[in-house]
Amino acid sequence: MTLTLNLPPELEQYLAQEGQQQGLSVETYTLQLIQQSILQKEKQLKLVNVFQSWIDEGNEEK
């Protein structure tokens, strides 16, 4: 999928600089950030679900 974003110049510059420091194009660096963000969100959701299941189990025992 191709996605076109209109970024503020400051954000574009930041992404370009950070990507360059890691030897990546701005596109590759930005894609990595998006992927990391999604994976982190999925991990958080799984953890919340585990905690909720513990709470639910505790409530059933009462």
C-alpha atoms as an extended CHARMM CRD file, in Angstrom:
* protein
*
        62  EXT
         1         1  MET       CA              0.0000000000        0.0000000000        0.0000000000  PROA      1               0.0000000000
         2         2  THR       CA              1.2090000000        3.4570000000       -0.7800000000  PROA      2               0.0000000000
         3         3  LEU       CA              0.4400000000        6.1580000000        1.7480000000  PROA      3               0.0000000000
         4         4  THR       CA              1.1010000000        9.8490000000        1.2490000000  PROA      4               0.0000000000
         5         5  LEU       CA              1.4380000000       12.0500000000        4.3210000000  PROA      5               0.0000000000
         6         6  ASN       CA              1.6960000000       15.8160000000        4.5270000000  PROA      6               0.0000000000
         7         7  LEU       CA              4.0950000000       16.3640000000        7.4110000000  PROA      7               0.0000000000
         8         8  PRO       CA              5.0990000000       19.6100000000        9.0610000000  PROA      8               0.0000000000
         9         9  PRO       CA              8.6240000000       20.5720000000        7.9640000000  PROA      9               0.0000000000
        10        10  GLU       CA              9.9940000000       20.0790000000       11.4800000000  PROA      10              0.0000000000
        11        11  LEU       CA              8.7210000000       16.4990000000       11.6420000000  PROA      11              0.0000000000
        12        12  GLU       CA              9.9920000000       15.7280000000        8.1630000000  PROA      12              0.0000000000
        13        13  GLN       CA             13.4240000000       17.0610000000        9.0970000000  PROA      13              0.0000000000
        14        14  TYR       CA             13.4510000000       15.0620000000       12.3290000000  PROA      14              0.0000000000
        15        15  LEU       CA             12.5470000000       11.8260000000       10.5490000000  PROA      15              0.0000000000
        16        16  ALA       CA             15.1550000000       12.4300000000        7.8630000000  PROA      16              0.0000000000
        17        17  GLN       CA             17.8870000000       13.1320000000       10.4230000000  PROA      17              0.0000000000
        18        18  GLU       CA             17.0350000000       10.1370000000       12.5930000000  PROA      18              0.0000000000
        19        19  GLY       CA             16.8400000000        7.8660000000        9.5760000000  PROA      19              0.0000000000
        20        20  GLN       CA             20.1590000000        9.1240000000        8.2800000000  PROA      20              0.0000000000
        21        21  GLN       CA             21.8100000000        8.4840000000       11.6510000000  PROA      21              0.0000000000
        22        22  GLN       CA             20.6710000000        4.8760000000       11.4050000000  PROA      22              0.0000000000
        23        23  GLY       CA             21.6390000000        4.5480000000        7.7640000000  PROA      23              0.0000000000
        24        24  LEU       CA             18.0240000000        4.3700000000        6.6300000000  PROA      24              0.0000000000
        25        25  SER       CA             15.9220000000        6.3190000000        4.1940000000  PROA      25              0.0000000000
        26        26  VAL       CA             13.2560000000        8.5200000000        5.7010000000  PROA      26              0.0000000000
        27        27  GLU       CA             10.6390000000        6.1370000000        4.3040000000  PROA      27              0.0000000000
        28        28  THR       CA             12.2170000000        3.0420000000        5.8510000000  PROA      28              0.0000000000
        29        29  TYR       CA             12.7990000000        4.7550000000        9.1810000000  PROA      29              0.0000000000
        30        30  THR       CA              9.2140000000        6.0320000000        9.3190000000  PROA      30              0.0000000000
        31        31  LEU       CA              7.8490000000        2.5910000000        8.4380000000  PROA      31              0.0000000000
        32        32  GLN       CA              9.9060000000        1.0650000000       11.2610000000  PROA      32              0.0000000000
        33        33  LEU       CA              8.4780000000        3.6090000000       13.7130000000  PROA      33              0.0000000000
        34        34  ILE       CA              4.9390000000        2.7820000000       12.6390000000  PROA      34              0.0000000000
        35        35  GLN       CA              5.5610000000       -0.9640000000       12.9160000000  PROA      35              0.0000000000
        36        36  GLN       CA              7.1270000000       -0.6040000000       16.3650000000  PROA      36              0.0000000000
        37        37  SER       CA              4.2040000000        1.5010000000       17.5300000000  PROA      37              0.0000000000
        38        38  ILE       CA              1.6670000000       -1.0690000000       16.3490000000  PROA      38              0.0000000000
        39        39  LEU       CA              3.5700000000       -3.9740000000       17.9180000000  PROA      39              0.0000000000
        40        40  GLN       CA              3.8600000000       -2.0810000000       21.2070000000  PROA      40              0.0000000000
        41        41  LYS       CA              0.1290000000       -1.3780000000       21.1790000000  PROA      41              0.0000000000
        42        42  GLU       CA             -0.6180000000       -5.0670000000       20.5330000000  PROA      42              0.0000000000
        43        43  LYS       CA              1.6310000000       -6.1120000000       23.4370000000  PROA      43              0.0000000000
        44        44  GLN       CA             -0.0860000000       -3.6240000000       25.7340000000  PROA      44              0.0000000000
        45        45  LEU       CA             -3.5140000000       -4.9000000000       24.7180000000  PROA      45              0.0000000000
        46        46  LYS       CA             -2.4880000000       -8.5090000000       25.3840000000  PROA      46              0.0000000000
        47        47  LEU       CA             -1.1810000000       -7.5310000000       28.8120000000  PROA      47              0.0000000000
        48        48  VAL       CA             -4.3870000000       -5.6630000000       29.6340000000  PROA      48              0.0000000000
        49        49  ASN       CA             -6.3780000000       -8.7370000000       28.5990000000  PROA      49              0.0000000000
        50        50  VAL       CA             -4.2810000000      -10.9710000000       30.8710000000  PROA      50              0.0000000000
        51        51  PHE       CA             -4.7590000000       -8.6040000000       33.8060000000  PROA      51              0.0000000000
        52        52  GLN       CA             -8.4740000000       -8.3950000000       33.1030000000  PROA      52              0.0000000000
        53        53  SER       CA             -8.7580000000      -12.1900000000       33.0410000000  PROA      53              0.0000000000
        54        54  TRP       CA             -7.0760000000      -12.3260000000       36.4600000000  PROA      54              0.0000000000
        55        55  ILE       CA             -9.5090000000       -9.7330000000       37.7920000000  PROA      55              0.0000000000
        56        56  ASP       CA            -12.4480000000      -11.6340000000       36.3180000000  PROA      56              0.0000000000
        57        57  GLU       CA            -11.2250000000      -14.9140000000       37.8440000000  PROA      57              0.0000000000
        58        58  GLY       CA            -10.8940000000      -13.2250000000       41.2250000000  PROA      58              0.0000000000
        59        59  ASN       CA            -14.4280000000      -11.8560000000       40.9920000000  PROA      59              0.0000000000
        60        60  GLU       CA            -15.8200000000      -15.3070000000       40.1370000000  PROA      60              0.0000000000
        61        61  GLU       CA            -14.2730000000      -16.7950000000       43.2770000000  PROA      61              0.0000000000
        62        62  LYS       CA            -16.1140000000      -14.3560000000       45.5760000000  PROA      62              0.0000000000
